[in-house]
Short mmCIF file of C-alpha atoms and ligand atoms in Angstrom, two decimals:
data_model
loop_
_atom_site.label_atom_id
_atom_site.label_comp_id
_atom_site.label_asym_id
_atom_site.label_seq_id
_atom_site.Cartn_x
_atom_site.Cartn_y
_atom_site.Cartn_z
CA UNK A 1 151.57 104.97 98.59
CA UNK A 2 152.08 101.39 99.61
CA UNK A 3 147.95 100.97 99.33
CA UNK A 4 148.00 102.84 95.60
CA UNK A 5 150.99 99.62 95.15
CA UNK A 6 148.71 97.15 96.34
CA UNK A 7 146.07 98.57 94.55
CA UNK A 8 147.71 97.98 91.07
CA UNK A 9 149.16 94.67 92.00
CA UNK A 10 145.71 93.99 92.52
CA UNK A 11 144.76 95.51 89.95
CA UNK A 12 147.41 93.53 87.15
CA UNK A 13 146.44 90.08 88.97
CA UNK A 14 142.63 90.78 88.28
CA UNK A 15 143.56 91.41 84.35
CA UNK A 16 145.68 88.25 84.14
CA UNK A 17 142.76 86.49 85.40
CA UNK A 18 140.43 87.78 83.13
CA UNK A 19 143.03 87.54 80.21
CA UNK A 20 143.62 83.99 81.43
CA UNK A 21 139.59 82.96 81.79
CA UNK A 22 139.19 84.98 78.49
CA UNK A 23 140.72 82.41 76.48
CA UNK A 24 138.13 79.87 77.87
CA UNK A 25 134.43 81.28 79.04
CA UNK A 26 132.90 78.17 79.86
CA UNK A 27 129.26 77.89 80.36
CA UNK A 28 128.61 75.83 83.61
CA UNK A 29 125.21 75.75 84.28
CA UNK A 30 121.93 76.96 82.39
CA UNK A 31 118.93 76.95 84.47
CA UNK A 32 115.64 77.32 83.43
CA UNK A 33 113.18 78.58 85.88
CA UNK A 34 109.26 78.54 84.58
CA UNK A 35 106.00 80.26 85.90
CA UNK A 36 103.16 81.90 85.25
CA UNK A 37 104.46 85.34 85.88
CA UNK A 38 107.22 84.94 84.12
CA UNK A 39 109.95 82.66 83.02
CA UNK A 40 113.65 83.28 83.53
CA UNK A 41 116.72 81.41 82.07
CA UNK A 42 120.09 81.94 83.49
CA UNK A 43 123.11 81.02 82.06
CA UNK A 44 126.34 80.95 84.23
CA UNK A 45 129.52 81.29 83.14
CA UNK A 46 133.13 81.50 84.22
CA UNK A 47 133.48 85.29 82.76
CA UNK A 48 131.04 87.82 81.96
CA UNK A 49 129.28 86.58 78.49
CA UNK A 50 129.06 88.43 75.21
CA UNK A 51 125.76 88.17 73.88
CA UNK A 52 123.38 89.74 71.43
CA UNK A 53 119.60 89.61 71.57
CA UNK A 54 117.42 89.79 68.36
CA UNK A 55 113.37 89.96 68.88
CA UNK A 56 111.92 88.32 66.04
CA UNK A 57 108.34 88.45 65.12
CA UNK A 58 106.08 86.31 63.20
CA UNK A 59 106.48 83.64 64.52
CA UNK A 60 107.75 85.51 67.78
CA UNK A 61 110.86 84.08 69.02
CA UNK A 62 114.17 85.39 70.61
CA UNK A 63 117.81 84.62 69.20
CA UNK A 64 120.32 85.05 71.53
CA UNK A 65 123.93 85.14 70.44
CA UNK A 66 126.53 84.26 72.77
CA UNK A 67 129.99 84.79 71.80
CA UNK A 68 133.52 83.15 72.75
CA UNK A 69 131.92 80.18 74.18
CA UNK A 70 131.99 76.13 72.83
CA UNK A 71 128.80 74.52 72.39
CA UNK A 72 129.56 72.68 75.34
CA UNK A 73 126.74 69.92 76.77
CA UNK A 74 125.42 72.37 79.19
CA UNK A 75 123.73 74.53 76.13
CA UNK A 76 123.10 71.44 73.91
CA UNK A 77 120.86 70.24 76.69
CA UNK A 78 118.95 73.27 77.66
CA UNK A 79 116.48 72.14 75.45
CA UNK A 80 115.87 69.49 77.44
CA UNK A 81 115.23 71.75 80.36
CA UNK A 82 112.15 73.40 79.17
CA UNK A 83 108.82 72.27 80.09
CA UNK A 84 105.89 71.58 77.71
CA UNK A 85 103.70 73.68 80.29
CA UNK A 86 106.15 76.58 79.72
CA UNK A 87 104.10 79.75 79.65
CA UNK A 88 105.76 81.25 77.14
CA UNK A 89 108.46 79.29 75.64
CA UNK A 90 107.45 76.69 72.88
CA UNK A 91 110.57 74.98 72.44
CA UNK A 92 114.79 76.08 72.28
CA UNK A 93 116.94 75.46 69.68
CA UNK A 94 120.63 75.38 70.45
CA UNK A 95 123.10 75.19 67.70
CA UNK A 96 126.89 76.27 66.65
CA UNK A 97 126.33 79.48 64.24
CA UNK A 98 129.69 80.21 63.58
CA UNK A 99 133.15 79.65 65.36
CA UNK A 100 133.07 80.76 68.53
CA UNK A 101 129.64 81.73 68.77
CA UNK A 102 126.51 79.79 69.95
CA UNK A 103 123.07 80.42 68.49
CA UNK A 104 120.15 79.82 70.93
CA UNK A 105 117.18 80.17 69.38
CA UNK A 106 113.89 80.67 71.56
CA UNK A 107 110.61 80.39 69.69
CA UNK A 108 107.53 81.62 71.91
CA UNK A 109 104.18 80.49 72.51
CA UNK A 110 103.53 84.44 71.43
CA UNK A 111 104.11 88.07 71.70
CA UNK A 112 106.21 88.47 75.23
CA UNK A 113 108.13 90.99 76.79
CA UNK A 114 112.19 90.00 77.59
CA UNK A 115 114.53 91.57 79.61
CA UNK A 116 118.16 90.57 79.48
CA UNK A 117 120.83 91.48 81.76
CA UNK A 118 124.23 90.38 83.02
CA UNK A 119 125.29 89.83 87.25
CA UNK A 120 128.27 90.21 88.87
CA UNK A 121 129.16 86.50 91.15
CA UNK A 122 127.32 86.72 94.01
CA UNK A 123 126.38 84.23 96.88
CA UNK A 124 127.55 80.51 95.35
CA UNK A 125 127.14 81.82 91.61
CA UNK A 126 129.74 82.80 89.09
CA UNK A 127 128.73 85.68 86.43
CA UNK A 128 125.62 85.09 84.95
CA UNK A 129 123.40 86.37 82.21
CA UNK A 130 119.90 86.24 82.56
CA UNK A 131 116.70 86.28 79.97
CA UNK A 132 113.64 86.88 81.77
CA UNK A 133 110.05 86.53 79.58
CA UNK A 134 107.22 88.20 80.61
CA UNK A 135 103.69 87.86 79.55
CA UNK A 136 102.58 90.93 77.84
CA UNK A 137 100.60 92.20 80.23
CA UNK A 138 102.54 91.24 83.12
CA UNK A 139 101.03 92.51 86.20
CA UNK A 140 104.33 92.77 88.53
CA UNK A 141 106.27 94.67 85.81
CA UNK A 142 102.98 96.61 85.01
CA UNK A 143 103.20 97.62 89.35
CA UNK A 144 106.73 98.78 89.26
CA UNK A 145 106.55 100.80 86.17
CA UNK A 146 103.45 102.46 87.33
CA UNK A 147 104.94 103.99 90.26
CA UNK A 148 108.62 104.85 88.47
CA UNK A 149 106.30 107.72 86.65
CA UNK A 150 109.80 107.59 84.16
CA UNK A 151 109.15 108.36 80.61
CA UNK A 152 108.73 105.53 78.33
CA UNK A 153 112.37 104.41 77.37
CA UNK A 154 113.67 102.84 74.62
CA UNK A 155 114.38 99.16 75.01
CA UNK A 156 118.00 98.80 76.29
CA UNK A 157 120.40 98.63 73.78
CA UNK A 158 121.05 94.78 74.27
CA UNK A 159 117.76 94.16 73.15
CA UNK A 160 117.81 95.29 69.45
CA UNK A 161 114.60 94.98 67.42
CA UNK A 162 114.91 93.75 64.27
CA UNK A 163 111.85 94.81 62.07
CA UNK A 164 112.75 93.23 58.95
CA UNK A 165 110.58 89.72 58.93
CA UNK A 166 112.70 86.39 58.55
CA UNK A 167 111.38 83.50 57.41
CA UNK A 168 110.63 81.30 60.53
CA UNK A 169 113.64 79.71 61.45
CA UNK A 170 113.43 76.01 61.84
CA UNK A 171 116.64 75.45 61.14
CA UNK A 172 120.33 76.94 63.16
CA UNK A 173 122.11 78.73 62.10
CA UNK A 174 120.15 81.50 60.29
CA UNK A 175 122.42 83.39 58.25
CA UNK A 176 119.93 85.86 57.48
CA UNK A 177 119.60 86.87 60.94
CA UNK A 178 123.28 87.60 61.26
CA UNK A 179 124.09 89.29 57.54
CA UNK A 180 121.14 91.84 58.88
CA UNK A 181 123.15 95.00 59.81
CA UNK A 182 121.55 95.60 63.65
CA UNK A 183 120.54 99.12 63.60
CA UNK A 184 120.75 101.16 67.15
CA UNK A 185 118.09 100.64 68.96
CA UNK A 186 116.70 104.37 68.83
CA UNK A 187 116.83 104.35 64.82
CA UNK A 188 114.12 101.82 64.66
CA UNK A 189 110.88 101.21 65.63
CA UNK A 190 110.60 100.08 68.94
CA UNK A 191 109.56 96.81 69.96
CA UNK A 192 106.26 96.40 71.29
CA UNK A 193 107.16 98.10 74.54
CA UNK A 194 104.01 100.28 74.57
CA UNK A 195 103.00 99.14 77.56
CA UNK A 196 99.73 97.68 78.32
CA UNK A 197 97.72 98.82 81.57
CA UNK A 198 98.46 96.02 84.22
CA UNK A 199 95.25 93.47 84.44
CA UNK A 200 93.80 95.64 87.72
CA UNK A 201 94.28 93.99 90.56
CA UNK A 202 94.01 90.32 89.00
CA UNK A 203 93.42 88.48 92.60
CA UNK A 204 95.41 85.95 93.26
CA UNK A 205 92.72 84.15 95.25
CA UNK A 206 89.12 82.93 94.60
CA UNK A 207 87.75 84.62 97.13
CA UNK A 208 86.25 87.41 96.73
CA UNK A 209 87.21 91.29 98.59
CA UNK A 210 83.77 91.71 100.12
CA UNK A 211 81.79 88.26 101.62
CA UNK A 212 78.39 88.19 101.66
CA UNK A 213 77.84 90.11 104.78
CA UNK A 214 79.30 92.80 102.73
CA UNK A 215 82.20 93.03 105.51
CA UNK A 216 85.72 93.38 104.60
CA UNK A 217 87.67 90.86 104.34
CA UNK A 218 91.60 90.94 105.78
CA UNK A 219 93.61 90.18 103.78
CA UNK A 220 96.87 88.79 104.31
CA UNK A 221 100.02 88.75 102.02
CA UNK A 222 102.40 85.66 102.82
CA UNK A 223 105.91 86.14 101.42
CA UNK A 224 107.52 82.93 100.46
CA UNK A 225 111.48 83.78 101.43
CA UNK A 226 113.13 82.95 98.34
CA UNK A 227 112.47 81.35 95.16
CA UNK A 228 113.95 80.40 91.98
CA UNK A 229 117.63 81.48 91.00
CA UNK A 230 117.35 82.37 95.21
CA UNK A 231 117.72 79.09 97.36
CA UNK A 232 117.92 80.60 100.37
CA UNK A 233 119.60 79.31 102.97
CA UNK A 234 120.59 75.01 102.72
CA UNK A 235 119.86 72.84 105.33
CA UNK A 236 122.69 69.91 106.94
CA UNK A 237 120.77 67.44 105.21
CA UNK A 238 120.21 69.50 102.04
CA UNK A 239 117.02 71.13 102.47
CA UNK A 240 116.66 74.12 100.57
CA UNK A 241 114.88 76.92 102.26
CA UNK A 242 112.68 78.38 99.44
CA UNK A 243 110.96 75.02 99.23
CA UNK A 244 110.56 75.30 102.74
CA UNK A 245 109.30 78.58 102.95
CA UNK A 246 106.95 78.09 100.05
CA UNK A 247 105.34 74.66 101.76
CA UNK A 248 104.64 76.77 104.73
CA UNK A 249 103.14 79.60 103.08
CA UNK A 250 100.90 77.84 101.35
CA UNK A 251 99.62 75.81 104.22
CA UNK A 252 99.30 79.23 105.81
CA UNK A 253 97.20 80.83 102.99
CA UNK A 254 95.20 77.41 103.10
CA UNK A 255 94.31 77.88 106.69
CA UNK A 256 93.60 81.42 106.77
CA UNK A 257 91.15 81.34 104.00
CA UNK A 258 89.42 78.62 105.64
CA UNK A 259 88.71 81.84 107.85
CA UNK A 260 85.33 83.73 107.51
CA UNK A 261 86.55 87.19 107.53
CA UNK A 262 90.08 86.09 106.30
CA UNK A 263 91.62 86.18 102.74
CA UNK A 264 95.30 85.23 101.88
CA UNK A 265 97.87 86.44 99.00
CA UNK A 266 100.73 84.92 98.48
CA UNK A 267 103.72 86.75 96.38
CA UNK A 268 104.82 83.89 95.08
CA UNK A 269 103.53 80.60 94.34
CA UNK A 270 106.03 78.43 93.18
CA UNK A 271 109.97 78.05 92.47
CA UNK A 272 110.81 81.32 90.68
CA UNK A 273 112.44 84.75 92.38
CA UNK A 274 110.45 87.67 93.24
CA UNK A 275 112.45 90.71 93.98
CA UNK A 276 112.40 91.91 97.57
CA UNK A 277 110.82 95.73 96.55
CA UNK A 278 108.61 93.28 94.10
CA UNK A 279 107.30 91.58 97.31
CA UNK A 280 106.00 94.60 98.81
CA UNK A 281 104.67 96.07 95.91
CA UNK A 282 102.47 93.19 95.33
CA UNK A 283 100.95 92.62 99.26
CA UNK A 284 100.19 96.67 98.50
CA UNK A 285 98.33 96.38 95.12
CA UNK A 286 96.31 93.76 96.89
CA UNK A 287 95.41 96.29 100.00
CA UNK A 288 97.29 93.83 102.14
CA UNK A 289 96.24 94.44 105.89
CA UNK A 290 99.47 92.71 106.95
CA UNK A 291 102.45 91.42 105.16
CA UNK A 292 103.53 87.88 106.78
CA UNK A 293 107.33 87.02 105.17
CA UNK A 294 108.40 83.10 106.28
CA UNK A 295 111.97 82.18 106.39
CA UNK A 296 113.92 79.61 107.82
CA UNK A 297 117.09 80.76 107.34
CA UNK A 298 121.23 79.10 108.42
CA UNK A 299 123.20 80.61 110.97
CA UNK A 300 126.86 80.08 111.57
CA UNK A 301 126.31 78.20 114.36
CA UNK A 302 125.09 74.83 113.39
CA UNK A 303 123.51 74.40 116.66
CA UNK A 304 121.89 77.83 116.94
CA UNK A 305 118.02 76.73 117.48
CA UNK A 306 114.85 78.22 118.24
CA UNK A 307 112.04 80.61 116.46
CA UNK A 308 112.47 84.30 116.07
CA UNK A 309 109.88 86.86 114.78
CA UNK A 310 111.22 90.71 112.83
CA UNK A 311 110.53 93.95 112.63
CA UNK A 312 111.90 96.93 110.16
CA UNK A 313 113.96 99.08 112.22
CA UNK A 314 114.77 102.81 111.01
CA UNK A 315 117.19 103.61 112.84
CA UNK A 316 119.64 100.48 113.15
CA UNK A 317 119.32 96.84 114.19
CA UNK A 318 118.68 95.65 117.88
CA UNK A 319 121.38 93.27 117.54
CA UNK A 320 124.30 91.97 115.98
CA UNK A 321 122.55 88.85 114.97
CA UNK A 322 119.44 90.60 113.62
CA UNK A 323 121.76 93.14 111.47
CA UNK A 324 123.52 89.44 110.37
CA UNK A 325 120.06 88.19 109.08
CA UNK A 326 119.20 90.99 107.41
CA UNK A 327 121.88 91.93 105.60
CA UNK A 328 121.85 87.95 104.61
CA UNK A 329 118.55 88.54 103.65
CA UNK A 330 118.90 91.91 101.85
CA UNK A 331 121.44 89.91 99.62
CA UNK A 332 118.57 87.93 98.20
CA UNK A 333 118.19 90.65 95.06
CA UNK A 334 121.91 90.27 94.35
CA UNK A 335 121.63 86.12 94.55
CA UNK A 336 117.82 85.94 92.85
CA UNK A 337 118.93 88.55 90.21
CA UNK A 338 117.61 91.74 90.21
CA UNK A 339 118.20 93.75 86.74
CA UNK A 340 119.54 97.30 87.48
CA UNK A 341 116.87 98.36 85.26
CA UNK A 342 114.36 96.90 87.23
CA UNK A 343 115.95 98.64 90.28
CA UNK A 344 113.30 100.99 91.35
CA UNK A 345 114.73 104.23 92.73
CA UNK A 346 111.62 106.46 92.82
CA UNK A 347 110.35 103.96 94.85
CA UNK A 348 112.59 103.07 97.16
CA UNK A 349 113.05 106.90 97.92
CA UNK A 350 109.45 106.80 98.38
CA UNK A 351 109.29 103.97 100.90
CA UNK A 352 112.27 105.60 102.92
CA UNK A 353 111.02 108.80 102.71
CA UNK A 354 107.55 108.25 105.05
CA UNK A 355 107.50 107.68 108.05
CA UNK A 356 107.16 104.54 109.05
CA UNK A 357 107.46 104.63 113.09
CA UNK A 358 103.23 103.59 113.56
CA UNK A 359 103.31 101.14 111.05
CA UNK A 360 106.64 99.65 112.86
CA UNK A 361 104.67 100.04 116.10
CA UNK A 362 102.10 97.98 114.57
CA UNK A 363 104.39 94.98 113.02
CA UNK A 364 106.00 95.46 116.63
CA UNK A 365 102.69 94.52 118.29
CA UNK A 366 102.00 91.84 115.11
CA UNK A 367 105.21 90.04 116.09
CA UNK A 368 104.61 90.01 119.34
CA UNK A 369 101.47 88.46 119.20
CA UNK A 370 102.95 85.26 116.51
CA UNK A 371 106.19 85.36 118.89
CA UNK A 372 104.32 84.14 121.72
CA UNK A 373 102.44 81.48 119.81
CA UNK A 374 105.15 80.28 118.45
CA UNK A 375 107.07 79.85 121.72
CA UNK A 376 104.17 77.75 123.00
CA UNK A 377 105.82 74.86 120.08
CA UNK A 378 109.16 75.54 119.45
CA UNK A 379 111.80 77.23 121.99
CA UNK A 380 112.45 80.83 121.38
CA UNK A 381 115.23 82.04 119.48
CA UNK A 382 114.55 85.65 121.01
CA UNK A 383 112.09 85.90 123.19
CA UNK A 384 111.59 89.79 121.92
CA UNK A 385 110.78 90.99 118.15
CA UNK A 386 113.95 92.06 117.22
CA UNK A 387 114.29 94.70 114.58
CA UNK A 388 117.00 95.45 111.74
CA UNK A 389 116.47 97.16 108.20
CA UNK A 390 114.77 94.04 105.92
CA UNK A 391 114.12 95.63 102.66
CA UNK A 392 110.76 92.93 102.03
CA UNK A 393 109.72 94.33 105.32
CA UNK A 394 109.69 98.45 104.29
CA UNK A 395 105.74 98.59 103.04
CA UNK A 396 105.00 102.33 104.70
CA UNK A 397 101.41 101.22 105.65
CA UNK A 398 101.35 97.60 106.11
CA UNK A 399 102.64 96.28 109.09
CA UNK A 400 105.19 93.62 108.05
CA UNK A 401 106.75 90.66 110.16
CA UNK A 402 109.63 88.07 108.86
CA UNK A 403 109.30 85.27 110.73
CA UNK A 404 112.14 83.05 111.19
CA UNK A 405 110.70 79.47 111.65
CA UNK A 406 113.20 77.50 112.78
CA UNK A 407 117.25 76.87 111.58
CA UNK A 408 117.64 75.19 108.52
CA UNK A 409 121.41 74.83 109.62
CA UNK A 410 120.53 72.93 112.98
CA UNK A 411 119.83 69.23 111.61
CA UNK A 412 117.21 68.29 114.53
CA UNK A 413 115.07 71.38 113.08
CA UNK A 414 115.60 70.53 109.62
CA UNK A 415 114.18 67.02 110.21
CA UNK A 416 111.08 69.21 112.28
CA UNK A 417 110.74 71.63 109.28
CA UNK A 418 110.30 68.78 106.25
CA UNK A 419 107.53 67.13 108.88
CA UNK A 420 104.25 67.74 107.42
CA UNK A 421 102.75 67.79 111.15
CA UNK A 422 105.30 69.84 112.32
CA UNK A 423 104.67 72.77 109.45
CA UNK A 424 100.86 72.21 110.34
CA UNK A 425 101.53 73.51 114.10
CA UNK A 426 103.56 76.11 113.15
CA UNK A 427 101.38 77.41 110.71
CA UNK A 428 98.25 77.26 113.23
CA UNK A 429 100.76 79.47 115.99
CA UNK A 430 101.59 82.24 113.22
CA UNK A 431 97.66 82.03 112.22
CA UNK A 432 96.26 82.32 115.95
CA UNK A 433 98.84 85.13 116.61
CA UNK A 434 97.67 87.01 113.47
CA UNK A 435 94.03 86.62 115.15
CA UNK A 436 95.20 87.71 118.73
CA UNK A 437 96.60 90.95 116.66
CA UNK A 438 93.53 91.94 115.58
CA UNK A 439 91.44 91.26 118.06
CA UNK A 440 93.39 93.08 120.37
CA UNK A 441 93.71 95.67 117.58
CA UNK A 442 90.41 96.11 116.18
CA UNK A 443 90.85 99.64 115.25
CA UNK A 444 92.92 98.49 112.15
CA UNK A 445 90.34 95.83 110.73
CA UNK A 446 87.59 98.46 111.52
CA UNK A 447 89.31 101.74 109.72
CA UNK A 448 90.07 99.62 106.97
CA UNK A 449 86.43 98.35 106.83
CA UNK A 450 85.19 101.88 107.20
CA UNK A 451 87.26 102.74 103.59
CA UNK A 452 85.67 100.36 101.71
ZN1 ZN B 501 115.66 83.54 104.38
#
């Protein structure tokens, strides 16, 4: 009784808040995050947004209407925020359309795919609404859809196409655009959603599969923690650990294809967000032989110090602190923003479904292998590979480590991880323990040789 009370106090408070924020949805940040796999814009907000999203062709741009908001400076400058080198986006047009409502008007560089979707707050952000634009052919999105083996959907009902060609728009607002009656999205047309076979395989990487001794090479995926929308965690002296992580990976991928029999992938390459189920769907399309993820992350104790080196676990964490990092990291889909379209079910089921106790056995010998390297530069967080449930880490047949570098929250390791020297020693230890794996594992590089 008393809880159902507290439940509709609760309840009544949350309404007057939203009543109360209602009256004044104030935009307070719009970010704009570009790269060659896609680019994303996120708008924040104090309350959820309204919005509409036309798809315009000819020229191909995107309107987005967002209602109950002022055209405060944070909109009026987002066209400041994108990039000539923008992929996709040409320019942004941001203009009042009619009281109340803001017209941002995106034209494109040419025919893309979007996908826009709303968040809940999570980690430091408030809600947010997010436009990501893919290439047509976009490989990642090409990945996931493959293995979802759903039936080709409709585009979601935020996204209405409107078939009817407008004149190009060069000026805000366009009434024409609004006076059109939107039809429901299943009564028209779709959008170009047919979908387009993913480029196969595009490598990421010069070099080739085979070298010229027609041996395999191994490949290696390295997972930049992170990215984008995702800071990760931020250092005493306001480091931010996807800039971290991404510096060390690609020294890393540097150094291992400087190898003969070595190639490197990384999953990202710059400051955008990769989604954690992404991550390990890319290190499989390229045949990964391992899957390498670098971190650095905080820890509530400033002057917690030292390396550590993880494992999946299926059957629940080996500590409290490892169940801590990984549920810190697991929250990197909610904070990078994951669309709950994009949410893969089929395969997650998939990837807990298999077995994946020799695989584990195999990022268990992995990490112990970089652990010990490690620990002959840096002290030793743990001096075993401890295990928890990392989603990045759950590829069924690639054996996966997270490697925790150092503590971005201790200052003295900050100040060691923004030292170029410093990131060239670690990266040699994780390297030379990757090479101690397989030669005392040469089973794996030879089976996988054998396939080819
Ligand atoms: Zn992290």
């Amino acid at each position: 009784m008393f809880r159902k009370i507290l439940t509709q106090a609760l309840f009544t408070c949350l309404l007057l808040i939203n009543a109360n924020s209602d009256a004044a949805n104030i935009v307070t940040a719009a970010r704009v995050w570009p790269a060659e796999e896609y680019t994303r814009i996120a708008f924040e907000s104090t309350s959820p947004l309204k919005y509409q999203l036309i798809i315009l062709k000819n020229p191909d741009r995107l309107v987005l209407d967002v209602e109950d908001v002022e055209l405060s400076s944070v909109l009026q400058t987002l066209s400041d925020k994108i990039l000539s080198s923008d992929p996709y986006i040409k320019q942004v047009r941001v203009a009042k359309y009619k009281p109340g409502v803001v017209r941002i008007a995106i034209d494109l560089k040419g025919e893309v795919k979007s996908n826009l979707f709303a968040l809940a707050p999570a980690g430091d952000y408030k809600n947010r609404l997010v436009l990501d634009i893919y290439p047509l052919q976009d490989e990642l999105m090409s990945m996931l859809d493959k293995r979802m083996s759903k039936p080709e959907q409709p585009s979601a009902d935020t996204q209405k196409p409107v078939v009817e060609p407008l004149p190009p728009n060069t000026n805000l607002p366009d009434e024409t655009v609004a006076e059109t009656p939107t039809k429901p999205a299943d009564a028209t047309p779709a959008a170009p959603t047919v979908t387009t076979k993913p480029a196969e395989n595009k490598p990421e990487v010069n070099k080739p599969l085979v070298n010229k001794e027609d041996e395999r090479l191994i490949t290696i995926a390295i997972d930049a923690g992170h990215g984008g929308e995702d800071p990760g965690a931020r250092g005493a002296n306001g480091s931010h650990e996807k800039d971290i992580t991404l510096k060390i990976a690609k020294k890393l991928k540097e150094k291992i294809d400087a190898e003969t029999n070595m190639r490197a992938i990384l999953t990202r390459d710059g400051d955008y967000f990769i989604p954690l189920h992404g991550r390990v769907v890319k290190a499989r399309n390229a045949k990964a032989d391992l899957f390498v993820s670098i971190h650095a992350d905080a820890f509530t104790n400033q002057s917690a110090r030292g390396s550590s080196v993880f494992a999946l676990s299926e059957k629940g964490a080996t500590s409290a602190s490892a169940r801590y990092l990984a549920k810190k990291e697991n929250e990197s889909d909610l904070i990078g923003g994951v669309s709950l379209d994009d949410k893969d079910p089929v395969l997650a089921r998939t990837l807990l479904d298999l077995s994946q106790a020799a695989t584990i056995n195999d990022s268990l010998k992995l990490g112990k292998a970089v652990l010990g390297n490690i620990g002959e530069i840096n002290t030793l967080h743990t001096s075993r590979v401890e295990q928890a449930a990392f989603a990045v880490l759950k590829s069924p047949d690639i054996p996966s480590i997270l490697v925790e570098t150092v503590f971005i929250s201790n200052p003295d390791e900050e100040r060691k991880l923004n030292d170029e020297a410093y990131q060239d020693k670690l990266v040699s230890s994780i390297l030379s323990g990757i090479k101690k794996y397989f030669a005392t594992n040469p089973a794996l590089a030879k089976s996988k040789i054998a396939k080819e």
